[in-house]
Coordinates of C-alpha atoms in Angstrom, one line a residue:
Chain A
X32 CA 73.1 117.6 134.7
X33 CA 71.2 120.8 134.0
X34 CA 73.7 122.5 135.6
X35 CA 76.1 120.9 132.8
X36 CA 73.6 121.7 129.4
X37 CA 73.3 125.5 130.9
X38 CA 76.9 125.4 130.6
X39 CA 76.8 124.0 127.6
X40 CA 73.9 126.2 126.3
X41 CA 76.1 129.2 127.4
X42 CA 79.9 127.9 126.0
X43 CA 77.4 127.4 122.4
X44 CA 76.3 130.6 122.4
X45 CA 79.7 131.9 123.2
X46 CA 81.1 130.2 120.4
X47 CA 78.3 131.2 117.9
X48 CA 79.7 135.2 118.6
X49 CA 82.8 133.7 117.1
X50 CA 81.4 131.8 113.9
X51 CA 84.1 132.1 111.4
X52 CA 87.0 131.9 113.6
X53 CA 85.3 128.6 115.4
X54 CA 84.7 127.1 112.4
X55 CA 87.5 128.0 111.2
X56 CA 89.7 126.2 113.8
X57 CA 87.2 123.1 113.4
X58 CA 87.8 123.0 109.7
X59 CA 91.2 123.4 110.4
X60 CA 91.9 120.8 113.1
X61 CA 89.8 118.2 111.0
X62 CA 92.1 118.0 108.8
X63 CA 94.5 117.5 110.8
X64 CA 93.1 114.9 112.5
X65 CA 92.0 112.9 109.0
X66 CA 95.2 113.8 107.3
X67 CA 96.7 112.0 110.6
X68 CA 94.3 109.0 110.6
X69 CA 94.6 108.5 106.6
X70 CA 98.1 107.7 107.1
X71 CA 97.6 105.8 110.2
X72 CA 94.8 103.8 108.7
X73 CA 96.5 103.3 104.9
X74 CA 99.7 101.9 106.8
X75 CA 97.8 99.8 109.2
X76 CA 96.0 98.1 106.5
X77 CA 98.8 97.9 104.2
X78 CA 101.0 96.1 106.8
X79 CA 98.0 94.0 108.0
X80 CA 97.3 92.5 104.3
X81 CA 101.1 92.0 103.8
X82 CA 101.8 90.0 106.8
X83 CA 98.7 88.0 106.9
X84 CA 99.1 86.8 102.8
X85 CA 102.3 86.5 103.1
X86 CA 102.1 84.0 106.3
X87 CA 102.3 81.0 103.4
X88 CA 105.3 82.7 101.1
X89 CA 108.4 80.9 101.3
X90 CA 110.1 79.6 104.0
X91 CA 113.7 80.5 103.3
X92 CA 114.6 82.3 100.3
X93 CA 118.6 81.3 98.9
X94 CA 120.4 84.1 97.4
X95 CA 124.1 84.1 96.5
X96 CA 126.0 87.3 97.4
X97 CA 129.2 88.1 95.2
X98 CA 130.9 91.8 96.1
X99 CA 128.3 92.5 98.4
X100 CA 125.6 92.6 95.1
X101 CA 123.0 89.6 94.9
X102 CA 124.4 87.3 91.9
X103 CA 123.0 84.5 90.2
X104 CA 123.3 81.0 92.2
X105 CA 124.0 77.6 91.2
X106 CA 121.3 75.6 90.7
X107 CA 123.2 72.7 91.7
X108 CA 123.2 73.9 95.4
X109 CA 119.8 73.2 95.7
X110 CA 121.1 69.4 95.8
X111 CA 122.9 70.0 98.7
X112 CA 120.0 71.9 100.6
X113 CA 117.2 69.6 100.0
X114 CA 119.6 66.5 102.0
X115 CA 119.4 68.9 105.2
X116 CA 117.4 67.4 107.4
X117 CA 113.9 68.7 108.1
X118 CA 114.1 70.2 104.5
X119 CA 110.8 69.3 101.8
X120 CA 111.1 71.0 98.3
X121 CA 113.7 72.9 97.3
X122 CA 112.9 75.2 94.1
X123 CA 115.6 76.9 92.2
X124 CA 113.9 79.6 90.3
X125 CA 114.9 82.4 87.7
X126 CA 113.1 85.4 87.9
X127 CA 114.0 89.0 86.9
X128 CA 112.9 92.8 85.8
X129 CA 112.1 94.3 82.3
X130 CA 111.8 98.1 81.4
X131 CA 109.7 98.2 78.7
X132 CA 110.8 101.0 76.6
X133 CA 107.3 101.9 75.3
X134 CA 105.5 102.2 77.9
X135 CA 108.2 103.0 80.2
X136 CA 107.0 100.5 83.1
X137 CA 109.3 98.1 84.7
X138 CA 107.6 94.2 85.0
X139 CA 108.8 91.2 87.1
X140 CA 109.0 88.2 85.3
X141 CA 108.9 85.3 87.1
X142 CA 109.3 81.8 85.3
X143 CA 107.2 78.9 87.0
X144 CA 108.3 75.0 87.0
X145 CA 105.5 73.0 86.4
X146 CA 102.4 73.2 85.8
X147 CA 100.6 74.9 88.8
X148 CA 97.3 73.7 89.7
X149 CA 94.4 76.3 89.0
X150 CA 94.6 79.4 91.1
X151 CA 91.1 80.8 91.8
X152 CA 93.0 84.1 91.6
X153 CA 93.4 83.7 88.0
X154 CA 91.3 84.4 85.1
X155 CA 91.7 82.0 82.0
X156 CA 94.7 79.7 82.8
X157 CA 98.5 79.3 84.2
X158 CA 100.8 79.4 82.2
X159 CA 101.7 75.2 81.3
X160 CA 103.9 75.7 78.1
X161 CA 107.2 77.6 76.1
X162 CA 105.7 80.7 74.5
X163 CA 102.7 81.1 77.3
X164 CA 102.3 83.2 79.6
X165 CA 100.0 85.2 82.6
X166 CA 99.9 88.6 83.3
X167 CA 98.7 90.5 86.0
X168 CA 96.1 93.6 85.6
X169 CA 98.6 96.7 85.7
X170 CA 100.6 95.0 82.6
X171 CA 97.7 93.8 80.7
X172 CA 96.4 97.8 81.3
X173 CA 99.0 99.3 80.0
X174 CA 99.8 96.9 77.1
X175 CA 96.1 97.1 76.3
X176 CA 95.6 93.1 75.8
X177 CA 93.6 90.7 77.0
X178 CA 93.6 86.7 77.2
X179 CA 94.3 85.0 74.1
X180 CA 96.5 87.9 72.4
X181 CA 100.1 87.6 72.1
X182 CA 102.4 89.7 74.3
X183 CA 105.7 91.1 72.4
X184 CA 109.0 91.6 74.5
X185 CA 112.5 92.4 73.7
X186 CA 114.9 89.7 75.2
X187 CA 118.2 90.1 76.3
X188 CA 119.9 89.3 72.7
X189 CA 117.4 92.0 71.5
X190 CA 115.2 90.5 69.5
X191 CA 111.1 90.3 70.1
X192 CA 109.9 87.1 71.6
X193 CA 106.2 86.5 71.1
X194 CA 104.1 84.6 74.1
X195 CA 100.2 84.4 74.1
X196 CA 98.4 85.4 77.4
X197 CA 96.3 82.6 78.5
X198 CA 95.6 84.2 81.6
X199 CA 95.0 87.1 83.9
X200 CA 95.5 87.9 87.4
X201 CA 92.0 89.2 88.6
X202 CA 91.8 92.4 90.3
X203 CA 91.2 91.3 93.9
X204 CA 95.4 90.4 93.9
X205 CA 96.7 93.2 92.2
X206 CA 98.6 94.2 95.5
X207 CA 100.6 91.3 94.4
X208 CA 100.8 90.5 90.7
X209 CA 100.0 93.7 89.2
X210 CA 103.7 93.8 87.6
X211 CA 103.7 90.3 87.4
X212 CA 104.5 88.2 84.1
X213 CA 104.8 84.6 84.4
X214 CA 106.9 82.6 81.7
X215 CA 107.6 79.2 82.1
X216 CA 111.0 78.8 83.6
X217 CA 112.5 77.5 80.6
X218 CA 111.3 79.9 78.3
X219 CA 112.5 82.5 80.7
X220 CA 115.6 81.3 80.4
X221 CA 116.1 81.7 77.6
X222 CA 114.2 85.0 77.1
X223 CA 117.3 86.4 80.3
X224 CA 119.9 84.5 77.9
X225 CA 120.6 83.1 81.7
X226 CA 123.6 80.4 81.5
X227 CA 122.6 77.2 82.2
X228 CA 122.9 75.5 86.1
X229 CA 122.2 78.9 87.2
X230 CA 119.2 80.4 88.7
X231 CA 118.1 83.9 90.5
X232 CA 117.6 82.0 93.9
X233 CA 116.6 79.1 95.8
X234 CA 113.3 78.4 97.4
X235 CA 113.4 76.4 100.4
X236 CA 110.4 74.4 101.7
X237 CA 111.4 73.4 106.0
X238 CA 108.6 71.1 107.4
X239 CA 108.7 72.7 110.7
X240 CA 108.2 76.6 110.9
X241 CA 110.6 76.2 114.3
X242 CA 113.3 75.0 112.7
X243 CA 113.5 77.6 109.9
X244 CA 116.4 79.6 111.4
X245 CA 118.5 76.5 112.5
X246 CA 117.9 75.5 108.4
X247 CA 118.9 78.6 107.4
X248 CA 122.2 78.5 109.5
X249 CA 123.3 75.4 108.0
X250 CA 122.9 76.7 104.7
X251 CA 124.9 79.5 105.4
X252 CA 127.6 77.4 106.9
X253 CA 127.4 74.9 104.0
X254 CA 127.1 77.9 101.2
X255 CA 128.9 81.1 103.0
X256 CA 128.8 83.1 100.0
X257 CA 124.6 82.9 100.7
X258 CA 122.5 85.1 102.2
X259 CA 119.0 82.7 103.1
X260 CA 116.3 85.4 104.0
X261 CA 113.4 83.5 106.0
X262 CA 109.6 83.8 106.0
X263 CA 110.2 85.8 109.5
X264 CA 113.0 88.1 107.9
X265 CA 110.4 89.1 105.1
X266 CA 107.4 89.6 107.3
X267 CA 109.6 91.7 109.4
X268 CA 110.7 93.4 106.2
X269 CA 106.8 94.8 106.4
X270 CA 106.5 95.5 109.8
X271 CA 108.3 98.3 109.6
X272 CA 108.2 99.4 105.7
X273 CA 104.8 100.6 107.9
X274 CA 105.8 101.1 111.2
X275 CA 105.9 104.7 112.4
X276 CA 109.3 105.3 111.6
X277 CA 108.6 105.0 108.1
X278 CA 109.9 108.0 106.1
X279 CA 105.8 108.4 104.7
X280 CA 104.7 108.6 108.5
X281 CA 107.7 110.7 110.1
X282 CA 107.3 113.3 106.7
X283 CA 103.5 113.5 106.8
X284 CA 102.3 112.6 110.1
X285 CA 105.2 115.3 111.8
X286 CA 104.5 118.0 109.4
X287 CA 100.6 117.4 110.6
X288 CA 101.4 117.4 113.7
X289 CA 103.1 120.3 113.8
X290 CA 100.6 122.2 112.2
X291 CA 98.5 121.0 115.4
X292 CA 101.1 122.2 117.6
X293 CA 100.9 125.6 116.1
X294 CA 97.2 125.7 116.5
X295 CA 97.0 124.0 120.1
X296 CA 100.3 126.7 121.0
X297 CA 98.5 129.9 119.5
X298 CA 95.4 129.2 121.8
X299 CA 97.9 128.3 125.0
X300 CA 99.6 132.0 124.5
X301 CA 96.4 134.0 125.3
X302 CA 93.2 134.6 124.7
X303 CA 91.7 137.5 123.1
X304 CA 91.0 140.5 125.1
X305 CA 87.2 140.5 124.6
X306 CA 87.6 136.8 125.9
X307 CA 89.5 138.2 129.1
X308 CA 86.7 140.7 129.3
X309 CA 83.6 138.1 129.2
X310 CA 85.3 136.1 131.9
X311 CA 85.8 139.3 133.9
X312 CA 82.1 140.2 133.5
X313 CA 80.8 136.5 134.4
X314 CA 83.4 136.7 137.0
X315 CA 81.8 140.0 138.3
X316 CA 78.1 139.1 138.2
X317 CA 79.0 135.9 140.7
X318 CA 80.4 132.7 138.4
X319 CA 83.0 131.0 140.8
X320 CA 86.3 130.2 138.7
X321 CA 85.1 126.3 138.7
X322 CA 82.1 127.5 136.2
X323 CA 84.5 129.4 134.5
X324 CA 86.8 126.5 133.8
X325 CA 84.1 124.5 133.2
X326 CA 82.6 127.0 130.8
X327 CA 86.2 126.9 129.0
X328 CA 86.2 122.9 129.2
X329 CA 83.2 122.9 127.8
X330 CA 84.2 125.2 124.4
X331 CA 87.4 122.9 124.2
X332 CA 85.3 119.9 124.0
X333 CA 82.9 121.4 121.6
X334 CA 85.2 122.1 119.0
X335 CA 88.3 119.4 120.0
X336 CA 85.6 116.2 119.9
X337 CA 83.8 117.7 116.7
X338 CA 86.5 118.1 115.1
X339 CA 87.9 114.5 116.0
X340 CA 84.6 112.6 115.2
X341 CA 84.8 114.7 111.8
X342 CA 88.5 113.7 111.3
X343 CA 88.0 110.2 111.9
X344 CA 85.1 109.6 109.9
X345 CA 86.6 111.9 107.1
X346 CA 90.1 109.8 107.3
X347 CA 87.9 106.9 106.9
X348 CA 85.8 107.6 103.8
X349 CA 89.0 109.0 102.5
X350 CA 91.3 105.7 102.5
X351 CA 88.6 102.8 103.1
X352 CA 85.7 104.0 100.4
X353 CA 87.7 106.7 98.0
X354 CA 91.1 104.5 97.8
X355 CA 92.9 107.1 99.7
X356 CA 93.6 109.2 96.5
X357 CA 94.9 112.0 98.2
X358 CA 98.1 109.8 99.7
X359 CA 98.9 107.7 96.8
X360 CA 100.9 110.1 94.8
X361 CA 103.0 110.3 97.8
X362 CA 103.5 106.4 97.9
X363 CA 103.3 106.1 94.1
X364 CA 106.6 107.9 94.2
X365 CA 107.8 107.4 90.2
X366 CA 106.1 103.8 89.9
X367 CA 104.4 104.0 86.9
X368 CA 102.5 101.0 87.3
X369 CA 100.7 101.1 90.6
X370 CA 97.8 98.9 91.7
X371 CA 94.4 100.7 92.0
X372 CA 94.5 100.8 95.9
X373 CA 91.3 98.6 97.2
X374 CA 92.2 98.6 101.0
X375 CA 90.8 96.6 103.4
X376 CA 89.4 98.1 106.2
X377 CA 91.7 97.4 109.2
X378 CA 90.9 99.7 112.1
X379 CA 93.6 99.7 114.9
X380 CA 91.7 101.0 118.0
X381 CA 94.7 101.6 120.0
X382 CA 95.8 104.1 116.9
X383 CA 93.0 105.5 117.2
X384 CA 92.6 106.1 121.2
X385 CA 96.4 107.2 120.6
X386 CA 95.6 109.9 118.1
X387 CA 92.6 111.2 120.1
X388 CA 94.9 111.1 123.4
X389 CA 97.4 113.4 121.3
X390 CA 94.9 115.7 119.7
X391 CA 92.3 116.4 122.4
X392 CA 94.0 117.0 125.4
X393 CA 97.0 119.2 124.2
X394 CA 93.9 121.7 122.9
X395 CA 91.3 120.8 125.9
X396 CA 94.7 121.7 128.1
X397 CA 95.7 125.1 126.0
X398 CA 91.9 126.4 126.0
X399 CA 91.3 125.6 129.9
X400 CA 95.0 127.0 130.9
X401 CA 94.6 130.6 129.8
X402 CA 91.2 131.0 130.9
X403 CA 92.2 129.8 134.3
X404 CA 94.9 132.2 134.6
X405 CA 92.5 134.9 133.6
X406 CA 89.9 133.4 135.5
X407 CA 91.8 133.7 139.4
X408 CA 92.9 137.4 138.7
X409 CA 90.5 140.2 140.1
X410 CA 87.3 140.7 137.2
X411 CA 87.8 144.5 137.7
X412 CA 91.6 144.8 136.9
X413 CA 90.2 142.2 133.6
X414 CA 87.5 144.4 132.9
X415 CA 89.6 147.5 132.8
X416 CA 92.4 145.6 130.5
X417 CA 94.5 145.1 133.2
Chain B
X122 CA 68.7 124.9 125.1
X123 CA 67.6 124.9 121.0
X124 CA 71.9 125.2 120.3
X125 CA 72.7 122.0 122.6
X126 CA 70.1 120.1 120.7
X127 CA 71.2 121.4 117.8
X128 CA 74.9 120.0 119.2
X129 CA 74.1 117.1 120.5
X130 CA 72.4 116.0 117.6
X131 CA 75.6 116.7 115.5
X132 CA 77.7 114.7 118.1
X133 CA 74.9 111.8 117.5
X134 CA 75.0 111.9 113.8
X135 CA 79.1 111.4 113.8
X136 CA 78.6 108.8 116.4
X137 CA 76.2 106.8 113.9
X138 CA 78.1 107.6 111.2
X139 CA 81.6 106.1 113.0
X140 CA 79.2 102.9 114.3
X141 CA 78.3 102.5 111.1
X142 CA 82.0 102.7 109.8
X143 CA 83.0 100.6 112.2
X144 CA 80.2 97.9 110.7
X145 CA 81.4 98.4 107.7
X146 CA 85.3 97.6 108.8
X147 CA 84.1 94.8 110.6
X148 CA 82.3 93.2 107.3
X149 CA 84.4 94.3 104.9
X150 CA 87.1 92.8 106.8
X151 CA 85.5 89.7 107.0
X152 CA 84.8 89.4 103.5
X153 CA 88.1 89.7 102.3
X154 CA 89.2 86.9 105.0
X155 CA 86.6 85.0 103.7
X156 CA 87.1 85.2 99.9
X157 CA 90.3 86.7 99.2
X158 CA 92.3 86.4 102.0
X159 CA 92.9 81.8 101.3
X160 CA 93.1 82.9 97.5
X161 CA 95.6 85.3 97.7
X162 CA 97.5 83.0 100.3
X163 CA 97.2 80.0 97.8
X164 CA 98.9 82.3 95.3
X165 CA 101.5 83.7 97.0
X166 CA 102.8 80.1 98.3
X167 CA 102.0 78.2 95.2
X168 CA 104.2 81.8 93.4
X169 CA 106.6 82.0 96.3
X170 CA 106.4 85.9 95.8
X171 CA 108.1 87.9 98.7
X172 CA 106.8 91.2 98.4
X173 CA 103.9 93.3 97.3
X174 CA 103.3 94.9 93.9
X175 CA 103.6 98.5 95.1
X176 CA 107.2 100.6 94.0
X177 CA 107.8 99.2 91.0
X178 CA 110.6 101.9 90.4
X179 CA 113.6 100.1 91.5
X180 CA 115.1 96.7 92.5
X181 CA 115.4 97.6 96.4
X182 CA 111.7 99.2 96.2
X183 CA 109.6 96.6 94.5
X184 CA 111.5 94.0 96.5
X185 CA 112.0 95.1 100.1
X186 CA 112.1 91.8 102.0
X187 CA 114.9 90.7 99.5
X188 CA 117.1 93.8 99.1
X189 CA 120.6 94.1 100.5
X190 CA 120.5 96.9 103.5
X191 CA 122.8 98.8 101.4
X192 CA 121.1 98.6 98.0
X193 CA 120.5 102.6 97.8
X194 CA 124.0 103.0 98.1
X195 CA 125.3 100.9 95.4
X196 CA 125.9 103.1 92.3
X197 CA 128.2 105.3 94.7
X198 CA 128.6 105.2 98.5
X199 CA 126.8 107.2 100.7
X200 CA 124.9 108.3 97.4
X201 CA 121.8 110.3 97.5
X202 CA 118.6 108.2 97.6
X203 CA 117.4 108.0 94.4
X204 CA 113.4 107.2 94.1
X205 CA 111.0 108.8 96.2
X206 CA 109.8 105.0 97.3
X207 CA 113.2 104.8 99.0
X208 CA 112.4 107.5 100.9
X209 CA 109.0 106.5 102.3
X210 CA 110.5 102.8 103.2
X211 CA 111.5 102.5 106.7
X212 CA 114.9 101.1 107.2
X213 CA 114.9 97.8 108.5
X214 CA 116.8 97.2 111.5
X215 CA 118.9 93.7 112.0
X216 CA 116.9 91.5 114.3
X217 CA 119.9 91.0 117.1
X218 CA 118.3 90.4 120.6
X219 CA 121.6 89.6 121.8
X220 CA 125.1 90.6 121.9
X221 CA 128.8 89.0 123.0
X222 CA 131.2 90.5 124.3
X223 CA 134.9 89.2 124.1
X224 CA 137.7 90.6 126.2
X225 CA 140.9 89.9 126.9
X226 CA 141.5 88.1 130.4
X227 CA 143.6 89.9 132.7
X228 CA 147.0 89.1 133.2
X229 CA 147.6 86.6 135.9
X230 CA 143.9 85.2 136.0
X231 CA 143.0 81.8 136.0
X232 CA 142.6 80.0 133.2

């Protein structure tokens, strides 16, 4: 153990004669390391909230598929779907996207049935009437209104249609309903001018979760022109939006990782020859090539685990307190409503273990290699730069 | 030994500062299960929305789980990708497990 701290004493001191390039390189790998973690951490608890809310969306969502483009579907078919067996409700719903010119944001408007029973998740009340509606925070933002004022759109015949908002999405679901407008479903008909007996898609309630696929074979069968996307379909859908081949992690998390490799690669092709010649000298006044290496070991771990315990914590504060504002333009992309990012703090541990497997050893590895090599040739051919 | 103290008492202040990180994942996550996780389930089932409220630039974007594979490519094939949301979304790849293969039989085997 003391033999360890003197070595530790001696790789600190060693380091200290090179301040600014040391700190340097931990500055330097830090960032790597949170700009790595950021991403991993962001995606991780992006995909985590996803799947686990959406465990209770839809069973089976109906769309009808003319020239390869999704086309409106007759409601009618809903009839035929709900006397499958193992099938409960069966919804057929109109739905649909509106630039607003003024503002230049796009909204999804969603019309509802009936009325819904009170959703702790709203602020006010649900929409129960024509000329009613509830927005969500982004749209209520950027229209600058609150509950009670009315909310002017331009409908598909172009002229304004006037609906009062009796109630607001509250912050804590923005991820969801930050775009979201909901009409009632007749009033969004006619606000889409969408022929009767036809509707965006069909929801599908099946009693059993196992026999979701076998449900959404039949309908297929029954309705080839169809395409029934099911609850596992969609939560897949977000398993890998976020996986690691996700453009967002092979553009950022490779570019990062690269500018490791050229850090970890620049130490592997030599050292310095004052570094040659303090090995040399230690070599010379009776250190066996095991201190050496373990003097070597020991700066690589100074600077490799500092650096990572700085990353981490850095990649934490970043996405989990500060809303990760350095990585949402780069997901923003041109949305010009996007939900203020309150992430929940999902830590995968295996990431983690995975990221400091791929960031300490390469440079442990590419400062103990050179000094090795130095360290087994003869300390007077070092000494005399040879 | 005053610079491995000094060290080792960096090393200690990360490792309280990650523990402490890690306390607050472990709450914070447990909150949200707690008092947002039911109500944001109870409004995505009684909603039946598919997706989350992230890209709202495009059809394919702000709707993933219920876009067509091809739906970049629709205004011309093999187009460009047109918003930067498209380009951050991973593809996703059919679910087949399995596959079937059908052949011919050769000539003069039994039926």
């Amino acid at each position: 153990m003391t033999r360890f701290l003197k070595i530790l004493e001696y790789a600190l001191s060693s380091l200290a004669r090179r301040k600014f390039k040391n700190f340097s390189i931990i500055a330097i790998y830090s960032f790597t390391i949170a700009s790595l973690a950021s991403i991993l951490l962001l995606t991780h608890s992006l995909k985590e909230i996803a799947v686990n809310v959406l465990a209770d969306g839809p069973d089976i969502v109906v769309q009808r598929l003319t020239g390869g483009r999704h086309d409106m579907i007759p409601a009618s078919n809903a009839q035929a779907i709900e006397k499958l067996i193992g099938v409960g409700r069966v919804t057929p719903r109109i739905w649909g996207y509106y630039y607003d010119g003024l503002y230049q944001t796009n909204y999804t408007i969603l019309g509802v049935h009936e009325k819904l029973p009170p959703l702790e998740m709203v602020k006010g009340r649900m929409v129960a009437r024509d000329g009613e509606c509830t927005v969500g925070q982004g749209v209520a933002t950027t229209q600058n209104a609150e509950i009670g004022n009315e909310l002017l759109l331009i409908n598909s015949k172009g002229i304004g249609h006037t609906c009062e908002i009796t109630g607001m999405f509250k912050a804590q679901s923005n991820l969801w309903t930050n775009d979201l407008i909901l009409f009632s479903q007749d009033d969004l008909q006619r606000f889409f001018a969408t022929p009767d007996g036809l509707a965006t898609d069909i929801i599908v309630e099946v009693y059993n979760p196992k026999e979701i696929p076998v449900v959404a074979q039949k309908i297929k069968q029954l309705f080839p022109d169809t395409r029934p996307v099911t609850l596992n379909e969609i939560l897949h859908t977000y398993q890998s939006v976020f996986n690691w081949r996700s453009g967002m992690m092979l553009t950022i998390f490779a570019s990062s990782l690269i500018a490791f490799s050229i850090l970890a690669w620049d130490k592997a092709t030599g050292i310095s020859g004052e570094e040659k010649q303090e090995i040399g000298i230690l070599k010379a006044i009776g250190w066996d090539t095991s201190d050496i290496l373990a003097l070597k070991f020991s700066e690589g771990s100074v600077i490799s685990v500092t650096s990572f315990l700085l990353g981490i914590s850095l990649a934490y504060i970043h996405v989990f307190l500060l809303g990760a504002p350095l990585l949402v333009p780069v997901l923003k992309g041109w949305s010009v409503l996007f939900p203020r990012l309150q992430l929940v703090p999902y830590v995968d541990m295996y990431q983690i273990f995975t990221l400091g497997f791929l960031t300490i050893i390469p440079y442990m590895a590419s400062t103990v290699l050179p000094s090795w090599k130095s360290a087994i040739t003869d300390p007077e051919s070092i000494m005399r730069g040879g | 030994m005053i610079r491995t103290r000094f060290f080792l008492s960096c090393i200690a202040f990360l490792l309280i500062t990650l523990a402490l990180l890690s306390l607050h994942s472990r709450y914070g996550k447990q909150a949200w299960i707690a008092q947002e996780l039911t109500a944001n389930r109870k409004l995505v089932a009684n909603l039946a929305l598919t997706d989350l409220a992230l890209w709202t630039e495009a059809r394919y974007t702000r709707h993933p789980a219920l876009a067509d594979f091809f739906a970049p490519f629709q205004d011309a094939p093999a187009s460009f990708e047109h918003f930067p949301a498209g380009s951050i979304i991973a593809p996703r790849l059919p679910g087949v497990s399995t596959t079937l293969r059908v052949r011919k039989p050769p000539v003069g085997a039994p039926k």
